[in-house]
PDB file of C-alpha atoms in Angstrom:
ATOM      1  CA  UNK A   1      73.224  77.473  92.308  1.00 46.00           C
ATOM      2  CA  UNK A   2      75.117  75.749  89.481  1.00 46.00           C
ATOM      3  CA  UNK A   3      78.666  77.104  90.600  1.00 47.00           C
ATOM      4  CA  UNK A   4      77.740  75.481  93.918  1.00 49.00           C
ATOM      5  CA  UNK A   5      77.209  72.297  92.447  1.00 49.00           C
ATOM      6  CA  UNK A   6      79.847  72.173  90.368  1.00 55.00           C
ATOM      7  CA  UNK A   7      82.287  73.029  93.542  1.00 59.00           C
ATOM      8  CA  UNK A   8      80.770  70.233  95.328  1.00 61.00           C
ATOM      9  CA  UNK A   9      81.227  67.660  92.436  1.00 65.00           C
ATOM     10  CA  UNK A  10      84.804  68.904  92.127  1.00 65.00           C
ATOM     11  CA  UNK A  11      85.667  68.338  95.917  1.00 64.00           C
ATOM     12  CA  UNK A  12      84.463  64.963  95.570  1.00 66.00           C
ATOM     13  CA  UNK A  13      86.364  64.369  92.557  1.00 75.00           C
ATOM     14  CA  UNK A  14      89.586  65.903  94.522  1.00 75.00           C
ATOM     15  CA  UNK A  15      89.172  63.896  97.395  1.00 75.00           C
ATOM     16  CA  UNK A  16      88.271  60.752  95.610  1.00 85.00           C
ATOM     17  CA  UNK A  17      90.937  57.929  97.070  1.00 82.00           C
ATOM     18  CA  UNK A  18      92.002  56.291  93.694  1.00 89.00           C
ATOM     19  CA  UNK A  19      95.937  56.092  93.679  1.00 93.00           C
ATOM     20  CA  UNK A  20      97.557  53.116  94.979  1.00 95.00           C
ATOM     21  CA  UNK A  21     101.034  53.979  97.045  1.00 96.00           C
ATOM     22  CA  UNK A  22     102.947  53.480  94.040  1.00 95.00           C
ATOM     23  CA  UNK A  23     101.327  55.837  91.680  1.00 96.00           C
ATOM     24  CA  UNK A  24     100.895  58.488  94.513  1.00 96.00           C
ATOM     25  CA  UNK A  25     104.501  58.101  95.413  1.00 96.00           C
ATOM     26  CA  UNK A  26     105.334  58.907  91.748  1.00 96.00           C
ATOM     27  CA  UNK A  27     102.913  61.767  91.412  1.00 96.00           C
ATOM     28  CA  UNK A  28     104.441  63.462  94.609  1.00 95.00           C
ATOM     29  CA  UNK A  29     108.045  62.616  93.413  1.00 95.00           C
ATOM     30  CA  UNK A  30     108.729  60.437  96.525  1.00 96.00           C
ATOM     31  CA  UNK A  31     109.493  57.022  97.588  1.00 96.00           C
ATOM     32  CA  UNK A  32     106.715  54.614  98.535  1.00 96.00           C
ATOM     33  CA  UNK A  33     108.519  53.941 102.007  1.00 97.00           C
ATOM     34  CA  UNK A  34     108.540  57.982 102.571  1.00 96.00           C
ATOM     35  CA  UNK A  35     104.716  58.030 102.253  1.00 97.00           C
ATOM     36  CA  UNK A  36     104.208  55.225 104.846  1.00 96.00           C
ATOM     37  CA  UNK A  37     106.792  57.298 107.085  1.00 95.00           C
ATOM     38  CA  UNK A  38     104.713  60.265 106.557  1.00 96.00           C
ATOM     39  CA  UNK A  39     101.298  58.396 107.256  1.00 95.00           C
ATOM     40  CA  UNK A  40     102.893  56.872 110.662  1.00 94.00           C
ATOM     41  CA  UNK A  41     103.647  60.594 111.493  1.00 92.00           C
ATOM     42  CA  UNK A  42     100.114  61.634 110.833  1.00 92.00           C
ATOM     43  CA  UNK A  43     101.153  63.766 108.109  1.00 95.00           C
ATOM     44  CA  UNK A  44      98.897  62.361 105.563  1.00 95.00           C
ATOM     45  CA  UNK A  45      96.111  59.896 106.030  1.00 94.00           C
ATOM     46  CA  UNK A  46      95.259  57.956 103.049  1.00 95.00           C
ATOM     47  CA  UNK A  47      92.094  56.079 102.721  1.00 94.00           C
ATOM     48  CA  UNK A  48      92.038  52.147 102.858  1.00 93.00           C
ATOM     49  CA  UNK A  49      89.954  49.603 101.122  1.00 91.00           C
ATOM     50  CA  UNK A  50      88.435  46.729 102.607  1.00 92.00           C
ATOM     51  CA  UNK A  51      91.739  44.804 102.234  1.00 93.00           C
ATOM     52  CA  UNK A  52      93.725  47.336 103.939  1.00 91.00           C
ATOM     53  CA  UNK A  53      95.446  48.610 100.986  1.00 93.00           C
ATOM     54  CA  UNK A  54      96.277  52.835 100.897  1.00 95.00           C
ATOM     55  CA  UNK A  55      94.215  54.943  98.389  1.00 96.00           C
ATOM     56  CA  UNK A  56      95.500  58.396  97.862  1.00 96.00           C
ATOM     57  CA  UNK A  57      93.306  61.258  96.693  1.00 95.00           C
ATOM     58  CA  UNK A  58      94.230  64.405  94.668  1.00 95.00           C
ATOM     59  CA  UNK A  59      94.035  66.362  97.739  1.00 94.00           C
ATOM     60  CA  UNK A  60      96.530  63.625  99.517  1.00 95.00           C
ATOM     61  CA  UNK A  61      98.792  64.241  96.424  1.00 96.00           C
ATOM     62  CA  UNK A  62      98.726  67.878  96.995  1.00 95.00           C
ATOM     63  CA  UNK A  63      99.440  67.576 100.649  1.00 96.00           C
ATOM     64  CA  UNK A  64     102.527  65.091  99.790  1.00 97.00           C
ATOM     65  CA  UNK A  65     103.956  67.960  97.413  1.00 96.00           C
ATOM     66  CA  UNK A  66     103.428  70.383 100.069  1.00 96.00           C
ATOM     67  CA  UNK A  67     105.241  68.299 102.699  1.00 96.00           C
ATOM     68  CA  UNK A  68     108.116  67.851  99.668  1.00 96.00           C
ATOM     69  CA  UNK A  69     108.347  71.735  99.551  1.00 96.00           C
ATOM     70  CA  UNK A  70     108.775  72.071 103.463  1.00 96.00           C
ATOM     71  CA  UNK A  71     111.391  69.484 103.271  1.00 95.00           C
ATOM     72  CA  UNK A  72     113.277  71.022 100.811  1.00 95.00           C
ATOM     73  CA  UNK A  73     113.267  74.294 102.785  1.00 96.00           C
ATOM     74  CA  UNK A  74     115.151  72.380 105.487  1.00 96.00           C
ATOM     75  CA  UNK A  75     111.963  71.982 107.859  1.00 96.00           C
ATOM     76  CA  UNK A  76     111.928  68.956 109.913  1.00 95.00           C
ATOM     77  CA  UNK A  77     108.493  66.969 109.979  1.00 93.00           C
ATOM     78  CA  UNK A  78     107.287  68.279 113.603  1.00 94.00           C
ATOM     79  CA  UNK A  79     107.743  71.580 111.566  1.00 96.00           C
ATOM     80  CA  UNK A  80     105.800  70.828 108.758  1.00 95.00           C
ATOM     81  CA  UNK A  81     102.846  69.343 110.992  1.00 94.00           C
ATOM     82  CA  UNK A  82     102.659  72.765 112.532  1.00 95.00           C
ATOM     83  CA  UNK A  83     103.024  74.769 109.543  1.00 96.00           C
ATOM     84  CA  UNK A  84     100.422  72.581 107.600  1.00 94.00           C
ATOM     85  CA  UNK A  85      98.030  72.797 110.789  1.00 95.00           C
ATOM     86  CA  UNK A  86      98.498  76.953 110.780  1.00 96.00           C
ATOM     87  CA  UNK A  87      97.834  76.777 106.894  1.00 95.00           C
ATOM     88  CA  UNK A  88      94.672  74.572 107.541  1.00 94.00           C
ATOM     89  CA  UNK A  89      93.527  77.055 110.481  1.00 97.00           C
ATOM     90  CA  UNK A  90      94.277  80.221 108.044  1.00 97.00           C
ATOM     91  CA  UNK A  91      92.356  78.600 105.146  1.00 96.00           C
ATOM     92  CA  UNK A  92      89.413  78.038 107.714  1.00 97.00           C
ATOM     93  CA  UNK A  93      89.745  81.337 109.234  1.00 97.00           C
ATOM     94  CA  UNK A  94      89.312  83.250 105.597  1.00 97.00           C
ATOM     95  CA  UNK A  95      86.387  81.313 104.803  1.00 96.00           C
ATOM     96  CA  UNK A  96      84.863  82.311 108.178  1.00 96.00           C
ATOM     97  CA  UNK A  97      86.025  85.983 107.299  1.00 95.00           C
ATOM     98  CA  UNK A  98      84.374  85.904 103.886  1.00 95.00           C
ATOM     99  CA  UNK A  99      81.090  84.715 105.291  1.00 95.00           C
ATOM    100  CA  UNK A 100      81.231  87.325 107.948  1.00 94.00           C
ATOM    101  CA  UNK A 101      81.797  90.038 105.366  1.00 94.00           C
ATOM    102  CA  UNK A 102      78.997  88.801 103.330  1.00 94.00           C
ATOM    103  CA  UNK A 103      76.687  89.036 106.189  1.00 95.00           C
ATOM    104  CA  UNK A 104      77.761  92.590 106.951  1.00 92.00           C
ATOM    105  CA  UNK A 105      77.316  93.645 103.496  1.00 93.00           C
ATOM    106  CA  UNK A 106      73.965  92.228 103.261  1.00 93.00           C
ATOM    107  CA  UNK A 107      72.892  93.629 106.895  1.00 92.00           C
ATOM    108  CA  UNK A 108      73.837  97.281 105.615  1.00 91.00           C
ATOM    109  CA  UNK A 109      72.057  96.863 102.578  1.00 91.00           C
ATOM    110  CA  UNK A 110      69.148  95.825 104.425  1.00 89.00           C
ATOM    111  CA  UNK A 111      69.333  98.527 106.845  1.00 89.00           C
ATOM    112  CA  UNK A 112      69.820 101.130 104.323  1.00 87.00           C
ATOM    113  CA  UNK A 113      67.014  99.963 102.427  1.00 86.00           C
ATOM    114  CA  UNK A 114      65.081  99.947 105.389  1.00 85.00           C
ATOM    115  CA  UNK A 115      65.852 103.399 106.256  1.00 84.00           C
ATOM    116  CA  UNK A 116      65.125 104.756 102.535  1.00 79.00           C
ATOM    117  CA  UNK A 117      61.618 102.991 102.803  1.00 76.00           C
ATOM    118  CA  UNK A 118      60.861 104.548 106.314  1.00 73.00           C
ATOM    119  CA  UNK A 119      61.947 108.032 105.163  1.00 66.00           C
ATOM    120  CA  UNK A 120      59.613 107.690 101.956  1.00 66.00           C
ATOM    121  CA  UNK A 121      56.577 106.495 103.981  1.00 68.00           C
ATOM    122  CA  UNK A 122      57.211 109.167 106.424  1.00 70.00           C
ATOM    123  CA  UNK A 123      57.266 112.146 104.067  1.00 64.00           C
ATOM    124  CA  UNK A 124      54.706 110.368 101.804  1.00 63.00           C
ATOM    125  CA  UNK A 125      57.340 110.322  99.059  1.00 57.00           C
ATOM    126  CA  UNK A 126      58.718 107.478  97.051  1.00 53.00           C
ATOM    127  CA  UNK A 127      61.959 109.294  96.339  1.00 53.00           C
ATOM    128  CA  UNK A 128      65.269 107.784  97.643  1.00 55.00           C
ATOM    129  CA  UNK A 129      66.589 111.345  97.568  1.00 57.00           C
ATOM    130  CA  UNK A 130      66.968 113.407 100.951  1.00 58.00           C
ATOM    131  CA  UNK A 131      66.846 116.975 101.155  1.00 60.00           C
ATOM    132  CA  UNK A 132      69.580 118.830 102.670  1.00 62.00           C
ATOM    133  CA  UNK A 133      69.556 122.388 104.021  1.00 62.00           C
ATOM    134  CA  UNK A 134      73.107 123.863 103.449  1.00 63.00           C
ATOM    135  CA  UNK A 135      74.827 126.608 104.916  1.00 60.00           C
ATOM    136  CA  UNK A 136      78.108 128.288 104.040  1.00 60.00           C
ATOM    137  CA  UNK A 137      80.898 129.207 106.490  1.00 59.00           C
ATOM    138  CA  UNK A 138      83.869 131.089 105.230  1.00 59.00           C
ATOM    139  CA  UNK A 139      86.836 131.192 107.950  1.00 61.00           C
ATOM    140  CA  UNK A 140      87.769 134.187 109.198  1.00 60.00           C
ATOM    141  CA  UNK A 141      85.025 136.232 108.293  1.00 58.00           C
ATOM    142  CA  UNK A 142      81.754 136.626 110.720  1.00 57.00           C
ATOM    143  CA  UNK A 143      78.626 136.076 109.203  1.00 55.00           C
ATOM    144  CA  UNK A 144      75.905 138.358 109.789  1.00 55.00           C
ATOM    145  CA  UNK A 145      72.491 139.069 108.514  1.00 54.00           C
ATOM    146  CA  UNK A 146      72.859 142.833 109.413  1.00 53.00           C
ATOM    147  CA  UNK A 147      76.077 143.614 107.830  1.00 54.00           C
ATOM    148  CA  UNK A 148      76.958 143.716 104.272  1.00 54.00           C
ATOM    149  CA  UNK A 149      80.749 142.630 103.447  1.00 50.00           C
TER     150      UNK A 149
END
């Protein structure tokens, strides 16, 4: 549980809008006017103070750095928007898949426990081992109780 609280606290810190535009520009390696353009294009959405001043978070700075990487690779702003949308969707789906896997693992464990419990109750045993009858078959030979090999 401590990890979940730490993750929440860490996420709040990462999303806290604390940087003015000049600091955000310096941290991201961009010109402040570029940040304004990216905001107008909807690529980054900084928070606003009551006075209307932009405030950027660490998460915003990461987005700006990702935009910079993609522009350096020759991608235009519409391509960047699409890539970032797909990356966000991919991250969301990975979380969903991890949750589904966890649910499946727990369901399998529960089913196995229930099956072992039902078997033990049926046979009056608390042992988790299930006796098996074994038979050996040798291919190419006929097994018979009447003939000796």
